[in-house]
PDB file of C-alpha atoms in Angstrom:
ATOM      1  CA  GLN S   1     -10.476   6.986 -30.855  1.00 91.00           C
ATOM      2  CA  ALA S   2      -9.411   9.556 -28.238  1.00 89.00           C
ATOM      3  CA  LEU S   3      -7.745   6.828 -26.167  1.00 92.00           C
ATOM      4  CA  ALA S   4      -5.939   5.365 -29.186  1.00 92.00           C
ATOM      5  CA  SER S   5      -4.602   8.822 -30.028  1.00 91.00           C
ATOM      6  CA  ALA S   6      -3.497   9.534 -26.435  1.00 91.00           C
ATOM      7  CA  LEU S   7      -1.440   6.340 -26.377  1.00 92.00           C
ATOM      8  CA  VAL S   8       0.730   7.417 -29.317  1.00 92.00           C
ATOM      9  CA  HIS S   9       0.613  11.221 -29.064  1.00 90.00           C
ATOM     10  CA  ARG S  10       1.316  13.736 -26.327  1.00 86.00           C
ATOM     11  CA  GLU S  11      -0.386  17.092 -26.221  1.00 83.00           C
ATOM     12  CA  VAL S  12       2.024  20.007 -25.804  1.00 81.00           C
ATOM     13  CA  ARG S  13       0.313  22.748 -23.822  1.00 76.00           C
ATOM     14  CA  VAL S  14       1.850  26.208 -23.952  1.00 79.00           C
ATOM     15  CA  ARG S  15       0.003  29.157 -22.450  1.00 79.00           C
ATOM     16  CA  GLY S  16      -1.251  31.574 -25.077  1.00 79.00           C
ATOM     17  CA  GLN S  17      -0.731  29.164 -27.955  1.00 80.00           C
ATOM     18  CA  GLU S  18      -2.936  26.664 -29.741  1.00 80.00           C
ATOM     19  CA  LYS S  19      -2.659  23.006 -28.795  1.00 80.00           C
ATOM     20  CA  THR S  20      -0.043  20.995 -30.635  1.00 85.00           C
ATOM     21  CA  PHE S  21       0.692  17.277 -30.548  1.00 86.00           C
ATOM     22  CA  ALA S  22       3.993  15.418 -30.476  1.00 89.00           C
ATOM     23  CA  ASN S  23       4.372  11.840 -31.686  1.00 93.00           C
ATOM     24  CA  LEU S  24       5.615   9.354 -29.091  1.00 90.00           C
ATOM     25  CA  ASP S  25       8.345   6.931 -30.073  1.00 92.00           C
ATOM     26  CA  VAL S  26       7.862   3.218 -29.530  1.00 93.00           C
ATOM     27  CA  HIS S  27       9.480   3.246 -26.081  1.00 88.00           C
ATOM     28  CA  ALA S  28       7.473   6.243 -24.835  1.00 86.00           C
ATOM     29  CA  ALA S  29       4.223   4.789 -26.192  1.00 90.00           C
ATOM     30  CA  SER S  30       4.983   1.508 -24.432  1.00 91.00           C
ATOM     31  CA  ASP S  31       5.551   3.400 -21.165  1.00 87.00           C
ATOM     32  CA  SER S  32       2.190   5.147 -21.606  1.00 88.00           C
ATOM     33  CA  ARG S  33       0.436   1.831 -22.154  1.00 92.00           C
ATOM     34  CA  HIS S  34       1.999   0.268 -19.052  1.00 91.00           C
ATOM     35  CA  ALA S  35       1.211   3.343 -16.948  1.00 90.00           C
ATOM     36  CA  LEU S  36      -2.418   3.268 -18.073  1.00 93.00           C
ATOM     37  CA  CYS S  37      -2.707  -0.431 -17.179  1.00 93.00           C
ATOM     38  CA  LYS S  38      -1.305   0.216 -13.695  1.00 91.00           C
ATOM     39  CA  PHE S  39      -3.686   3.156 -13.229  1.00 92.00           C
ATOM     40  CA  VAL S  40      -6.763   1.163 -14.276  1.00 94.00           C
ATOM     41  CA  TYR S  41      -5.728  -1.797 -12.117  1.00 94.00           C
ATOM     42  CA  GLY S  42      -5.214   0.485  -9.099  1.00 92.00           C
ATOM     43  CA  ARG S  43      -8.598   2.161  -9.556  1.00 93.00           C
ATOM     44  CA  MET S  44     -10.291  -1.225  -9.977  1.00 96.00           C
ATOM     45  CA  PHE S  45      -8.666  -2.544  -6.788  1.00 93.00           C
ATOM     46  CA  ASP S  46      -9.781   0.543  -4.826  1.00 93.00           C
ATOM     47  CA  TRP S  47     -13.316   0.118  -6.178  1.00 95.00           C
ATOM     48  CA  LEU S  48     -13.360  -3.542  -5.162  1.00 92.00           C
ATOM     49  CA  VAL S  49     -12.246  -2.765  -1.593  1.00 87.00           C
ATOM     50  CA  GLU S  50     -14.882  -0.030  -1.342  1.00 89.00           C
ATOM     51  CA  ARG S  51     -17.649  -2.364  -2.553  1.00 88.00           C
ATOM     52  CA  ILE S  52     -16.616  -5.051  -0.049  1.00 82.00           C
ATOM     53  CA  ASN S  53     -16.694  -2.523   2.800  1.00 79.00           C
ATOM     54  CA  ILE S  54     -20.100  -1.225   1.734  1.00 80.00           C
ATOM     55  CA  SER S  55     -21.494  -4.752   1.579  1.00 79.00           C
ATOM     56  CA  MET S  56     -20.379  -5.434   5.161  1.00 75.00           C
ATOM     57  CA  VAL S  57     -21.575  -2.279   6.898  1.00 73.00           C
ATOM     58  CA  LYS S  58     -23.950   0.603   6.444  1.00 63.00           C
ATOM     59  CA  SER S  59     -23.992   4.025   8.069  1.00 56.00           C
ATOM     60  CA  THR S  60     -26.721   4.867  10.575  1.00 56.00           C
ATOM     61  CA  GLY S  61     -26.419   8.261  12.175  1.00 54.00           C
ATOM     62  CA  GLY S  62     -22.713   8.313  11.415  1.00 50.00           C
ATOM     63  CA  LYS S  63     -22.139   4.898  12.988  1.00 55.00           C
ATOM     64  CA  ALA S  64     -21.340   1.760  11.000  1.00 53.00           C
ATOM     65  CA  VAL S  65     -23.593  -1.210  11.754  1.00 56.00           C
ATOM     66  CA  ASN S  66     -23.523  -4.834  10.647  1.00 54.00           C
ATOM     67  CA  THR S  67     -25.857  -5.734   7.765  1.00 52.00           C
ATOM     68  CA  ASN S  68     -25.161  -9.428   7.169  1.00 52.00           C
ATOM     69  CA  GLY S  69     -28.373 -10.750   8.654  1.00 51.00           C
ATOM     70  CA  GLY S  70     -27.526  -9.521  12.143  1.00 47.00           C
ATOM     71  CA  GLN S  71     -24.742 -12.071  12.488  1.00 51.00           C
ATOM     72  CA  HIS S  72     -21.381 -11.154  13.894  1.00 59.00           C
ATOM     73  CA  TYR S  73     -18.249 -11.561  11.838  1.00 62.00           C
ATOM     74  CA  ILE S  74     -14.542 -11.780  12.586  1.00 63.00           C
ATOM     75  CA  GLY S  75     -11.949  -9.657  10.813  1.00 66.00           C
ATOM     76  CA  ILE S  76      -8.453 -11.102  10.500  1.00 65.00           C
ATOM     77  CA  LEU S  77      -5.416  -8.865  10.093  1.00 62.00           C
ATOM     78  CA  ASP S  78      -2.475 -10.798   8.674  1.00 63.00           C
ATOM     79  CA  ILE S  79       0.639  -8.808   9.554  1.00 60.00           C
ATOM     80  CA  PHE S  80       3.308 -11.419   8.935  1.00 63.00           C
ATOM     81  CA  GLY S  81       3.169 -11.709   5.139  1.00 76.00           C
ATOM     82  CA  PHE S  82       6.754 -10.571   4.548  1.00 87.00           C
ATOM     83  CA  GLU S  83       8.431 -11.981   1.452  1.00 90.00           C
ATOM     84  CA  ILE S  84      12.079 -12.892   1.830  1.00 92.00           C
ATOM     85  CA  PHE S  85      13.359 -14.874  -1.149  1.00 93.00           C
ATOM     86  CA  LYS S  86      16.778 -15.641  -2.569  1.00 93.00           C
ATOM     87  CA  HIS S  87      16.104 -12.916  -5.148  1.00 95.00           C
ATOM     88  CA  ASN S  88      13.968  -9.936  -4.124  1.00 96.00           C
ATOM     89  CA  SER S  89      12.968  -7.088  -6.416  1.00 97.00           C
ATOM     90  CA  PHE S  90      10.606  -4.098  -6.458  1.00 96.00           C
ATOM     91  CA  GLU S  91       7.531  -6.294  -5.930  1.00 94.00           C
ATOM     92  CA  GLN S  92       8.917  -7.658  -2.658  1.00 96.00           C
ATOM     93  CA  LEU S  93       9.782  -4.122  -1.508  1.00 96.00           C
ATOM     94  CA  CYS S  94       6.169  -2.995  -2.044  1.00 94.00           C
ATOM     95  CA  ILE S  95       4.768  -6.064  -0.259  1.00 93.00           C
ATOM     96  CA  ASN S  96       7.156  -5.718   2.677  1.00 94.00           C
ATOM     97  CA  PHE S  97       6.440  -1.986   2.933  1.00 95.00           C
ATOM     98  CA  THR S  98       2.716  -2.775   3.131  1.00 91.00           C
ATOM     99  CA  ASN S  99       3.379  -5.201   5.950  1.00 90.00           C
ATOM    100  CA  GLU S 100       5.492  -2.630   7.772  1.00 92.00           C
ATOM    101  CA  MET S 101       2.477  -0.300   7.628  1.00 91.00           C
ATOM    102  CA  LEU S 102       0.196  -3.064   8.922  1.00 87.00           C
ATOM    103  CA  GLN S 103       2.625  -3.782  11.755  1.00 86.00           C
ATOM    104  CA  GLN S 104       2.622  -0.083  12.678  1.00 88.00           C
ATOM    105  CA  HIS S 105      -1.192  -0.069  12.615  1.00 86.00           C
ATOM    106  CA  PHE S 106      -1.194  -3.103  14.891  1.00 83.00           C
ATOM    107  CA  ASN S 107       1.303  -1.504  17.286  1.00 84.00           C
ATOM    108  CA  ASN S 108      -0.655   1.730  17.409  1.00 84.00           C
ATOM    109  CA  ASN S 109      -4.016   0.112  18.163  1.00 82.00           C
ATOM    110  CA  THR S 110      -2.827  -2.732  20.373  1.00 81.00           C
ATOM    111  CA  PHE S 111      -0.173  -0.968  22.425  1.00 82.00           C
ATOM    112  CA  LYS S 112       0.055   2.795  22.040  1.00 80.00           C
ATOM    113  CA  LEU S 113      -3.659   3.671  22.216  1.00 83.00           C
ATOM    114  CA  GLU S 114      -4.299   1.192  25.023  1.00 83.00           C
ATOM    115  CA  GLU S 115      -1.428   2.636  27.055  1.00 83.00           C
ATOM    116  CA  GLU S 116      -2.892   6.123  26.627  1.00 85.00           C
ATOM    117  CA  ILE S 117      -6.251   4.893  27.937  1.00 87.00           C
ATOM    118  CA  TYR S 118      -4.633   3.201  30.954  1.00 86.00           C
ATOM    119  CA  VAL S 119      -2.724   6.366  31.828  1.00 86.00           C
ATOM    120  CA  LYS S 120      -5.815   8.533  31.400  1.00 89.00           C
ATOM    121  CA  GLU S 121      -7.954   6.274  33.611  1.00 91.00           C
ATOM    122  CA  GLY S 122      -5.230   5.714  36.196  1.00 90.00           C
ATOM    123  CA  ILE S 123      -5.105   1.958  35.684  1.00 88.00           C
ATOM    124  CA  GLN S 124      -2.118   0.131  37.146  1.00 85.00           C
ATOM    125  CA  TRP S 125      -0.350  -1.801  34.419  1.00 80.00           C
ATOM    126  CA  ASP S 126       3.016  -3.193  33.430  1.00 81.00           C
ATOM    127  CA  ALA S 127       4.550  -1.631  30.333  1.00 76.00           C
ATOM    128  CA  ILE S 128       4.815  -4.007  27.380  1.00 78.00           C
ATOM    129  CA  ASP S 129       7.992  -3.890  25.349  1.00 79.00           C
ATOM    130  CA  PHE S 130       7.407  -3.854  21.603  1.00 78.00           C
ATOM    131  CA  ILE S 131       9.435  -2.889  18.578  1.00 79.00           C
ATOM    132  CA  ASP S 132       8.327   0.426  17.107  1.00 83.00           C
ATOM    133  CA  ASN S 133       8.984   0.169  13.363  1.00 88.00           C
ATOM    134  CA  GLN S 134       8.335   3.834  12.581  1.00 89.00           C
ATOM    135  CA  PRO S 135      12.051   4.351  11.723  1.00 90.00           C
ATOM    136  CA  MET S 136      11.679   1.631   9.071  1.00 91.00           C
ATOM    137  CA  ILE S 137       8.657   3.372   7.547  1.00 93.00           C
ATOM    138  CA  ASP S 138      10.621   6.637   7.544  1.00 94.00           C
ATOM    139  CA  LEU S 139      13.468   4.873   5.730  1.00 94.00           C
ATOM    140  CA  ILE S 140      11.088   3.810   2.965  1.00 95.00           C
ATOM    141  CA  THR S 141       8.913   6.938   2.681  1.00 95.00           C
ATOM    142  CA  GLY S 142      11.067   9.763   4.112  1.00 93.00           C
ATOM    143  CA  LYS S 143      10.785  12.956   2.059  1.00 91.00           C
ATOM    144  CA  ARG S 144      13.688  13.426  -0.397  1.00 88.00           C
ATOM    145  CA  ILE S 145      15.806  10.647   1.149  1.00 93.00           C
ATOM    146  CA  GLY S 146      13.447   7.665   1.454  1.00 95.00           C
ATOM    147  CA  ILE S 147      13.718   4.578  -0.753  1.00 96.00           C
ATOM    148  CA  LEU S 148      10.495   5.310  -2.675  1.00 96.00           C
ATOM    149  CA  PRO S 149      10.771   9.145  -2.966  1.00 96.00           C
ATOM    150  CA  LEU S 150      14.321   8.804  -4.309  1.00 96.00           C
ATOM    151  CA  LEU S 151      13.086   6.250  -6.834  1.00 96.00           C
ATOM    152  CA  ASP S 152      10.369   8.635  -8.054  1.00 94.00           C
ATOM    153  CA  GLU S 153      12.946  11.407  -8.317  1.00 95.00           C
ATOM    154  CA  GLU S 154      15.366   9.237 -10.308  1.00 95.00           C
ATOM    155  CA  LEU S 155      12.689   8.738 -12.972  1.00 91.00           C
ATOM    156  CA  LYS S 156      12.558  12.509 -13.539  1.00 90.00           C
ATOM    157  CA  LEU S 157      16.310  12.971 -13.898  1.00 92.00           C
ATOM    158  CA  PRO S 158      17.937  12.958 -17.365  1.00 90.00           C
ATOM    159  CA  GLY S 159      19.891   9.749 -17.744  1.00 92.00           C
ATOM    160  CA  GLY S 160      18.382   8.236 -14.605  1.00 93.00           C
ATOM    161  CA  SER S 161      19.247   4.563 -14.091  1.00 96.00           C
ATOM    162  CA  ASP S 162      18.991   1.769 -11.547  1.00 96.00           C
ATOM    163  CA  SER S 163      22.708   1.969 -10.720  1.00 95.00           C
ATOM    164  CA  LYS S 164      22.638   5.757 -10.243  1.00 96.00           C
ATOM    165  CA  TYR S 165      19.579   5.371  -8.049  1.00 96.00           C
ATOM    166  CA  LEU S 166      21.352   2.826  -5.856  1.00 95.00           C
ATOM    167  CA  SER S 167      24.382   5.088  -5.528  1.00 94.00           C
ATOM    168  CA  ARG S 168      22.256   8.070  -4.464  1.00 95.00           C
ATOM    169  CA  LEU S 169      20.215   5.920  -2.076  1.00 95.00           C
ATOM    170  CA  LEU S 170      23.259   4.533  -0.278  1.00 93.00           C
ATOM    171  CA  ASP S 171      24.788   8.004  -0.095  1.00 93.00           C
ATOM    172  CA  LYS S 172      21.635   9.483   1.485  1.00 92.00           C
ATOM    173  CA  GLN S 173      21.141   6.595   3.903  1.00 92.00           C
ATOM    174  CA  MET S 174      24.772   5.708   4.695  1.00 85.00           C
ATOM    175  CA  LYS S 175      24.288   6.548   8.408  1.00 85.00           C
ATOM    176  CA  ASN S 176      21.018   4.620   8.733  1.00 88.00           C
ATOM    177  CA  VAL S 177      21.626   1.384  10.635  1.00 83.00           C
ATOM    178  CA  ALA S 178      18.681  -0.264   8.869  1.00 87.00           C
ATOM    179  CA  MET S 179      20.256   0.257   5.440  1.00 87.00           C
ATOM    180  CA  LYS S 180      23.261  -1.873   4.547  1.00 81.00           C
ATOM    181  CA  LYS S 181      25.551  -2.246   1.542  1.00 81.00           C
ATOM    182  CA  THR S 182      26.062  -5.664  -0.001  1.00 87.00           C
ATOM    183  CA  LYS S 183      28.791  -7.446  -1.907  1.00 85.00           C
ATOM    184  CA  SER S 184      26.644  -7.112  -5.020  1.00 88.00           C
ATOM    185  CA  ARG S 185      26.999  -3.885  -7.009  1.00 90.00           C
ATOM    186  CA  ASN S 186      23.265  -3.895  -7.772  1.00 94.00           C
ATOM    187  CA  ALA S 187      21.704  -4.539  -4.377  1.00 95.00           C
ATOM    188  CA  PHE S 188      21.066  -3.130  -0.914  1.00 95.00           C
ATOM    189  CA  ARG S 189      19.873  -4.685   2.325  1.00 94.00           C
ATOM    190  CA  VAL S 190      17.103  -3.476   4.605  1.00 94.00           C
ATOM    191  CA  GLN S 191      16.602  -4.503   8.234  1.00 91.00           C
ATOM    192  CA  HIS S 192      12.831  -5.040   8.204  1.00 91.00           C
ATOM    193  CA  PHE S 193      10.700  -5.825  11.242  1.00 83.00           C
ATOM    194  CA  ALA S 194      10.634  -9.466  10.125  1.00 85.00           C
ATOM    195  CA  GLY S 195      14.279  -9.748   9.136  1.00 88.00           C
ATOM    196  CA  ILE S 196      16.968  -8.623   6.705  1.00 92.00           C
ATOM    197  CA  VAL S 197      16.000  -8.529   3.024  1.00 94.00           C
ATOM    198  CA  GLU S 198      18.420  -7.971   0.134  1.00 95.00           C
ATOM    199  CA  TYR S 199      16.861  -6.151  -2.837  1.00 96.00           C
ATOM    200  CA  ASP S 200      18.199  -6.251  -6.398  1.00 97.00           C
ATOM    201  CA  VAL S 201      17.647  -2.784  -7.932  1.00 96.00           C
ATOM    202  CA  LEU S 202      17.858  -3.912 -11.565  1.00 96.00           C
ATOM    203  CA  GLY S 203      14.443  -3.114 -13.035  1.00 94.00           C
ATOM    204  CA  PHE S 204      13.357  -0.825 -10.181  1.00 96.00           C
ATOM    205  CA  LEU S 205      12.921   2.237 -12.406  1.00 93.00           C
ATOM    206  CA  GLU S 206      10.994   0.403 -15.103  1.00 90.00           C
ATOM    207  CA  LYS S 207       8.650  -1.251 -12.605  1.00 91.00           C
ATOM    208  CA  ASN S 208       7.989   2.077 -10.889  1.00 91.00           C
ATOM    209  CA  ARG S 209       7.354   3.980 -14.125  1.00 86.00           C
ATOM    210  CA  ASP S 210       3.670   4.907 -13.899  1.00 84.00           C
ATOM    211  CA  THR S 211       3.328   8.585 -14.811  1.00 81.00           C
ATOM    212  CA  LEU S 212       0.245   9.292 -16.922  1.00 84.00           C
ATOM    213  CA  THR S 213       0.147  12.077 -19.492  1.00 81.00           C
ATOM    214  CA  GLU S 214      -2.686  14.581 -19.104  1.00 82.00           C
ATOM    215  CA  ASP S 215      -4.174  13.213 -22.326  1.00 84.00           C
ATOM    216  CA  LEU S 216      -4.511   9.732 -20.850  1.00 88.00           C
ATOM    217  CA  VAL S 217      -5.949  11.127 -17.596  1.00 87.00           C
ATOM    218  CA  ASP S 218      -8.583  12.990 -19.614  1.00 86.00           C
TER     219      ASP S 218
END
């Protein structure tokens, strides 16, 4: 009953006053439902990953040890799962961002940390050239000017829209060589590690709308 009420009402909390409730219109109630679904799905996914990790290792004196019958296992890190289609939307941006993070993790552990060890131990070695994609991650997550932070901010602005978001994004990133305009009025291009991807912003705000009211959190 509490959940059913929270999906169609919003509690108005004013300090020093008794709690009051405002009715949500159909659109706002629909947003609340979608946000709750995304929240539950995210929590379920995190739980699943945690259970898988627990089933594979256990902690002994602060050190993780194998528990699958004493047998060794091989972990595979797939870092080339970029999605580049004829039409790319918010889903492809999230997937490609994840792969950028995996690529950075791979670079850090395979190249950067190893180089530090070689220098520390005085080992003679030939430097390996690799592409550092940190600038790409900054483009996507940079505070106040990144692709995702600007999208979150657009949702909070009165009259926010996909087209206004695109305009602000291109204005903030106009000097970034990894961000490019397109012939389409509703798209932008990003020079990812794996290649150039053109994203259609129509629907970006709606797909990113996931703010929960305090009532639903409770």
